[in-house]
mmCIF file of C-alpha atoms in Angstrom:
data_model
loop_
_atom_site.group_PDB
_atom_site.id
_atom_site.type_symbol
_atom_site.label_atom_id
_atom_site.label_comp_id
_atom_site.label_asym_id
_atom_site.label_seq_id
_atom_site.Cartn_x
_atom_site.Cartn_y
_atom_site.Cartn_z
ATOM 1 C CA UNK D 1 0.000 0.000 0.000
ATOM 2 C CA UNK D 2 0.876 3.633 -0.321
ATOM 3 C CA UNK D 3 0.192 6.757 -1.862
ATOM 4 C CA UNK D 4 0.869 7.942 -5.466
ATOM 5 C CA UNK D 5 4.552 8.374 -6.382
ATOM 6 C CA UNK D 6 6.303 6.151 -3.610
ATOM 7 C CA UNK D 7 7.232 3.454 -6.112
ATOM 8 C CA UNK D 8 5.009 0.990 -5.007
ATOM 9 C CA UNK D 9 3.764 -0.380 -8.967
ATOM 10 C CA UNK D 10 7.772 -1.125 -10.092
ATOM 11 C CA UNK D 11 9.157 -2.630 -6.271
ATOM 12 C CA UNK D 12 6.415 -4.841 -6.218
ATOM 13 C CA UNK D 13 6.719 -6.205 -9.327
ATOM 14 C CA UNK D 14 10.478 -6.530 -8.695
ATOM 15 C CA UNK D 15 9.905 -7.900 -4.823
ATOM 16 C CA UNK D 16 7.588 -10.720 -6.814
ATOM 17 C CA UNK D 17 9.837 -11.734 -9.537
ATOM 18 C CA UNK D 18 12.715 -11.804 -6.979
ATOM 19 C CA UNK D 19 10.666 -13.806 -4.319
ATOM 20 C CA UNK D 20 8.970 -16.028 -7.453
ATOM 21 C CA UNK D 21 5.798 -14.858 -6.338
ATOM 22 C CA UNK D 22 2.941 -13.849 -8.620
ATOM 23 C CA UNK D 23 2.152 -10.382 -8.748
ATOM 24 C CA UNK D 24 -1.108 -8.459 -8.504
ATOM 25 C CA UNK D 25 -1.819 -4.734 -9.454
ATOM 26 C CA UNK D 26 -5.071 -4.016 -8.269
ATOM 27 C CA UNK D 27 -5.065 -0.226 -9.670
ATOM 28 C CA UNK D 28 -4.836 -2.057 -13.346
ATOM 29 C CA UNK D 29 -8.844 -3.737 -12.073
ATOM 30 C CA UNK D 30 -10.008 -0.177 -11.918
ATOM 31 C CA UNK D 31 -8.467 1.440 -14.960
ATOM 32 C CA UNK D 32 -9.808 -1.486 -16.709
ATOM 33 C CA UNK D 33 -13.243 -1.141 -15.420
ATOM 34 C CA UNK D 34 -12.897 3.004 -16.293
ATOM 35 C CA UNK D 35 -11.867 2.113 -20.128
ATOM 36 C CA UNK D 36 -14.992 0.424 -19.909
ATOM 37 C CA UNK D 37 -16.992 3.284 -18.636
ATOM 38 C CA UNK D 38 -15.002 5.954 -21.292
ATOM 39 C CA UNK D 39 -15.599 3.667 -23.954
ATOM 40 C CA UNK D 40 -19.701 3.121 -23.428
ATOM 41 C CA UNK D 41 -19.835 7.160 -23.633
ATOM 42 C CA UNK D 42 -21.295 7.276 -19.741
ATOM 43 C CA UNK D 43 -20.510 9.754 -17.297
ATOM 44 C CA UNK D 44 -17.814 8.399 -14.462
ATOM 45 C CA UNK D 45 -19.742 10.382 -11.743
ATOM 46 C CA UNK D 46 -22.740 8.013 -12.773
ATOM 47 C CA UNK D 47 -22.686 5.791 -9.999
ATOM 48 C CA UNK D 48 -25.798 4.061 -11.466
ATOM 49 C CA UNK D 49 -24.379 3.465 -15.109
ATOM 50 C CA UNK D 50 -20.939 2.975 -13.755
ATOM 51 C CA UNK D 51 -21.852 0.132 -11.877
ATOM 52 C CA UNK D 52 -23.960 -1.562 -14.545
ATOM 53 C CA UNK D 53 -21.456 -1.471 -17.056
ATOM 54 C CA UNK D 54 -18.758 -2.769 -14.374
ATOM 55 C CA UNK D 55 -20.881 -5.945 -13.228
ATOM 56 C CA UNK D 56 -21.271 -6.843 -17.196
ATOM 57 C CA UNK D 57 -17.601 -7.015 -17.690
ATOM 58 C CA UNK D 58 -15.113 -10.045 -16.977
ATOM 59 C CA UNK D 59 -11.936 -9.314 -15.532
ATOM 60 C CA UNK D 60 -8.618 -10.879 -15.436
ATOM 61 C CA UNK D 61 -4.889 -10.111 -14.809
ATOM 62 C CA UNK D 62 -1.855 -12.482 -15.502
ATOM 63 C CA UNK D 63 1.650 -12.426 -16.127
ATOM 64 C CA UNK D 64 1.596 -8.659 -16.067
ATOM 65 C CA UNK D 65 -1.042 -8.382 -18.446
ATOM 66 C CA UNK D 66 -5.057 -6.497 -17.955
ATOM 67 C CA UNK D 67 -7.802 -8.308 -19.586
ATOM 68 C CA UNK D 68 -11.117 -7.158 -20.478
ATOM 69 C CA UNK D 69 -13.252 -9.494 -21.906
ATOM 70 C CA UNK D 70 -10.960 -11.487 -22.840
ATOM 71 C CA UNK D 71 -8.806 -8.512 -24.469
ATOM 72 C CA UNK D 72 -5.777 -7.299 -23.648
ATOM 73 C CA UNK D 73 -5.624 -3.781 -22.492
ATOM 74 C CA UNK D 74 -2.656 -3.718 -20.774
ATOM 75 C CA UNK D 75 -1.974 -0.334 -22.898
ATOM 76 C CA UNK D 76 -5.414 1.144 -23.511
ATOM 77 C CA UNK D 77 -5.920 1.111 -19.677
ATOM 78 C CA UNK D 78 -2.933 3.647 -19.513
ATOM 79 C CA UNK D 79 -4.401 6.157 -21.655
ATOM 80 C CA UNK D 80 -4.947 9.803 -20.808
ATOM 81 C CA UNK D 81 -8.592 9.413 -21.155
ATOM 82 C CA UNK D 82 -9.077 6.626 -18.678
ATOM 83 C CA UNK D 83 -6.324 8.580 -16.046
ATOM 84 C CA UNK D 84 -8.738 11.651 -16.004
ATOM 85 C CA UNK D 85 -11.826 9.431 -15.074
ATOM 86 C CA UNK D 86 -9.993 6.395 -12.979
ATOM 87 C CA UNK D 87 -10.648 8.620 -9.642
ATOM 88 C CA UNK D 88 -14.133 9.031 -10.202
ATOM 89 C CA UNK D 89 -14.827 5.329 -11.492
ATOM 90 C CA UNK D 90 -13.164 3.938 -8.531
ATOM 91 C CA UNK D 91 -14.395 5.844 -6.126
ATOM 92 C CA UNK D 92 -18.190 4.283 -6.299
ATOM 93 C CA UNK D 93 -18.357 1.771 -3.460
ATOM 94 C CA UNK D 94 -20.601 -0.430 -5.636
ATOM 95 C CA UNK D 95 -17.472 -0.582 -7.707
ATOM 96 C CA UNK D 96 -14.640 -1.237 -5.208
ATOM 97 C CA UNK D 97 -17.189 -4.180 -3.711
ATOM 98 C CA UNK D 98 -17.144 -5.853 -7.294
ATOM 99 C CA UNK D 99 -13.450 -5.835 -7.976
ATOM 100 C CA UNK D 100 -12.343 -6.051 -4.689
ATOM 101 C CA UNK D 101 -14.311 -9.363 -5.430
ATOM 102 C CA UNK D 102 -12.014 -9.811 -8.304
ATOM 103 C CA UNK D 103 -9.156 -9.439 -6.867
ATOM 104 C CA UNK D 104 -9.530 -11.952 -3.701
ATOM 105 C CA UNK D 105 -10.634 -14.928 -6.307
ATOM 106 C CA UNK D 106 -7.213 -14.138 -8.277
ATOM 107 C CA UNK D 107 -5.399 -14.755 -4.621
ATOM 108 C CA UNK D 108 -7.522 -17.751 -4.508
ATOM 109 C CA UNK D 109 -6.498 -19.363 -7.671
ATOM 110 C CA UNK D 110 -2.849 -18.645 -6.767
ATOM 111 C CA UNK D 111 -3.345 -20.515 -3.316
ATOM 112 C CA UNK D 112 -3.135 -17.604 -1.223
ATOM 113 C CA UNK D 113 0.248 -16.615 -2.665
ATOM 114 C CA UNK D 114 1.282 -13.354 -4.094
ATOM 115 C CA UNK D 115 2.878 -9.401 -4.066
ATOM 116 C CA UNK D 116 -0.073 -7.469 -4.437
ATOM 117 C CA UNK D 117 -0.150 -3.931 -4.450
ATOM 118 C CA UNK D 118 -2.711 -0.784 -4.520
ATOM 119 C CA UNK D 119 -4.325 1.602 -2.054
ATOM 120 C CA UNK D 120 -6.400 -0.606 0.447
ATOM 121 C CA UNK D 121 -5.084 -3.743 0.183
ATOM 122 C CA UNK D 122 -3.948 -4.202 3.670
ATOM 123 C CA UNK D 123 -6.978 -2.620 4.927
ATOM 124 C CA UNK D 124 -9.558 -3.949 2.870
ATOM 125 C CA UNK D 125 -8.304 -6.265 0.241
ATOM 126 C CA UNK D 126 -6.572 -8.565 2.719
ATOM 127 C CA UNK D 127 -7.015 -7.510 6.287
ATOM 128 C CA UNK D 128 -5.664 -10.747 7.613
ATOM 129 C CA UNK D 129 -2.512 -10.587 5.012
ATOM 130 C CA UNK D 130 0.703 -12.359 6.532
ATOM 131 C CA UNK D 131 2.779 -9.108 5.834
ATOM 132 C CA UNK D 132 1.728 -6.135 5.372
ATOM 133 C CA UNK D 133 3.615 -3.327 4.010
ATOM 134 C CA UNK D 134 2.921 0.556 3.804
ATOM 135 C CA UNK D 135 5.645 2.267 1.480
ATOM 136 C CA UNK D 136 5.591 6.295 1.960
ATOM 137 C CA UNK D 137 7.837 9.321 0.732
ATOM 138 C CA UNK D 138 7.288 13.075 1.366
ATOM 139 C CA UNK D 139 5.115 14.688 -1.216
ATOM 140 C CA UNK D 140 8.045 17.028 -2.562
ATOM 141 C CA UNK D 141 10.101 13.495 -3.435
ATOM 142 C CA UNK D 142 7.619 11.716 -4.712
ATOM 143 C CA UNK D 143 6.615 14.665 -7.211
ATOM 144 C CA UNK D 144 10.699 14.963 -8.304
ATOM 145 C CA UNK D 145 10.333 11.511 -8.847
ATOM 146 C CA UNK D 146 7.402 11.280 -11.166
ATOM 147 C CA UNK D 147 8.770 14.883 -13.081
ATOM 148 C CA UNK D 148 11.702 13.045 -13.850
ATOM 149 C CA UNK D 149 10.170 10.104 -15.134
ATOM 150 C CA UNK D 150 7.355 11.831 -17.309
ATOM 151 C CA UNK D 151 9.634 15.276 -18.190
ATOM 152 C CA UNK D 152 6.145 16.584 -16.590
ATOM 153 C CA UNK D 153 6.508 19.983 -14.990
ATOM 154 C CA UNK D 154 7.258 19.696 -11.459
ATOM 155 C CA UNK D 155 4.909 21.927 -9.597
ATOM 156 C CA UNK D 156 1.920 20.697 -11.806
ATOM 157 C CA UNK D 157 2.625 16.947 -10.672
ATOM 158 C CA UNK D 158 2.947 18.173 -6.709
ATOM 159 C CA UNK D 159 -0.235 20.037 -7.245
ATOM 160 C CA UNK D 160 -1.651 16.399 -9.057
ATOM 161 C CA UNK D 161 -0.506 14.017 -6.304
ATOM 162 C CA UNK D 162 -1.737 16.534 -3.423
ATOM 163 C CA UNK D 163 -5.090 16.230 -4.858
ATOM 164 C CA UNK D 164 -4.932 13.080 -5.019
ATOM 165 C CA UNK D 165 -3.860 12.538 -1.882
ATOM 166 C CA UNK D 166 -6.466 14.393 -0.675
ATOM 167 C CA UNK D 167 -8.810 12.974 -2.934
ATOM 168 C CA UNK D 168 -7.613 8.792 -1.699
ATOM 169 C CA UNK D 169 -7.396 9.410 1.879
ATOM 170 C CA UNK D 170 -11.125 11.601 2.134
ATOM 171 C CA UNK D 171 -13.160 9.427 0.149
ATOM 172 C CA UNK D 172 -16.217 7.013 2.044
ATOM 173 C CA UNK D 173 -14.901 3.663 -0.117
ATOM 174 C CA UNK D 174 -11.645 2.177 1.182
ATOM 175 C CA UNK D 175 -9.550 5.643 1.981
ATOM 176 C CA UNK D 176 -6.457 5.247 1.801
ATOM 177 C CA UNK D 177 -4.721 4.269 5.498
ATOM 178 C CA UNK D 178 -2.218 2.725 6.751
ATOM 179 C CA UNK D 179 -3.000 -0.632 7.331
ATOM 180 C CA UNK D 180 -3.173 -1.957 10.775
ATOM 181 C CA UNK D 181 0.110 -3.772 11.396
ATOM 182 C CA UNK D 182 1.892 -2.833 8.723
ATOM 183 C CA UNK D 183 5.691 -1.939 8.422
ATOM 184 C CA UNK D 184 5.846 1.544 7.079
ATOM 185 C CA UNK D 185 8.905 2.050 5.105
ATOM 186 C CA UNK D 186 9.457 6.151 4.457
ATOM 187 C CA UNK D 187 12.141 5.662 1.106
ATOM 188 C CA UNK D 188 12.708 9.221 0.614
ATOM 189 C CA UNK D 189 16.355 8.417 1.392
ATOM 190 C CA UNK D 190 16.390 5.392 0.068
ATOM 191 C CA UNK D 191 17.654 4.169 -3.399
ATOM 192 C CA UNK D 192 15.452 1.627 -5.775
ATOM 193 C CA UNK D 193 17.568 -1.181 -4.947
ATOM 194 C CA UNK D 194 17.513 -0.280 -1.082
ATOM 195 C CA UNK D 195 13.332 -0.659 -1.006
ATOM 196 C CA UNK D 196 13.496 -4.059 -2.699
ATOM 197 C CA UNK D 197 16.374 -5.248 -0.606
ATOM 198 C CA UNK D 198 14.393 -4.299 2.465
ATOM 199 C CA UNK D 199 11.038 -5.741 1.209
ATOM 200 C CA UNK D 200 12.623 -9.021 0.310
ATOM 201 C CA UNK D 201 14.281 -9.411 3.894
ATOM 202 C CA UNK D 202 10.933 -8.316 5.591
ATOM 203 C CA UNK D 203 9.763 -11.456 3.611
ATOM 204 C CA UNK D 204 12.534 -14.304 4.105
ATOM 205 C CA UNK D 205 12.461 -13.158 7.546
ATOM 206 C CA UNK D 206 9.101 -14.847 7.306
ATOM 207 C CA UNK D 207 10.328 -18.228 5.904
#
């Protein structure tokens, strides 16, 4: 878990492949289920719409790939479109309910194994998850970060991810929180390779 920014989408993917566990992004669930929304024409705020189109779709993630309907949208789902309307899609507690749904069968299938990462997972997803990890960074990092990856403007991602921030931790579906239990790793001093290297002894330590 974690806010915008801290990394969270690339170490997890890493701490999986590196553990040989599978790996889970839940955000890619609700992108997918906002490319449906964009693409029907409806209105994201629609909670009524939103939902009906959601509960008609089939979802399914493996091997680092999004499926809709059987489709691979690994790429549409990271379209400018969809990023402008992912907040309000997934925001709809009808919605969360549905893919949160989703996302505890795809645990189930892979015997209870697996890195997942999002917003709620350790508060909502999996509650009673064997380790749970919150990775966090100060705002002002976290928006150098993302400038330098994109070439966006600084201030205008800062201004972006305190909105969202705002926006994640405010909402009435699964704010975002820190999990109860969970090791809270700040990496704003920390390099890349430092994050995984922690995560992956948090996990042997398990073993």
């Amino acid at each position: 878990d974690g806010p915008g920014g801290t990394g969270k989408s690339t170490v997890s993917r890493v701490v999986a492949h590196k553990a040989g566990l599978p790996h889970l992004d839940t955000g890619a669930y609700y992108r997918a289920a906002t490319l449906a929304v964009v693409e029907a024409g409806s209105d994201p705020h629609d909670a009524e719409k939103v939902v009906d189109i959601v509960a008609g779709k089939r979802f399914a993630q493996e091997s680092g790939h999004m499926y809709l309907n059987g489709q691979d949208v690994s790429e549409a789902i990271r379209e400018e479109k969809v990023t402008a309307a992912v907040s309000a899609v997934s925001a709809h507690p009808s919605v969360r309910r549905l893919l949160v749904a989703e996302q505890r069968a795809w645990i189930e299938r892979h015997a209870g194994n697996g890195v997942v990462e999002g917003r709620d997972i350790g508060s909502v997803v999996f509650p009673d998850a064997d380790l749970k990890i919150y990775l966090d960074a100060s705002a002002e990092e976290r928006a150098r970060r993302r400038a330098r990856e994109t070439g966006e403007d600084y201030d205008a991602v800062l201004a972006d991810l305190n909105r969202r921030d705002r926006f994640d931790s405010t909402r009435v579906a699964s704010p975002l929180v820190i999990p109860d239990g969970a090791v809270v790793i700040d990496t704003s001093e920390l390099t890349f390779d430092e994050v995984v290297q922690r995560l992956l002894g948090l996990i042997r330590a398990m073993t």
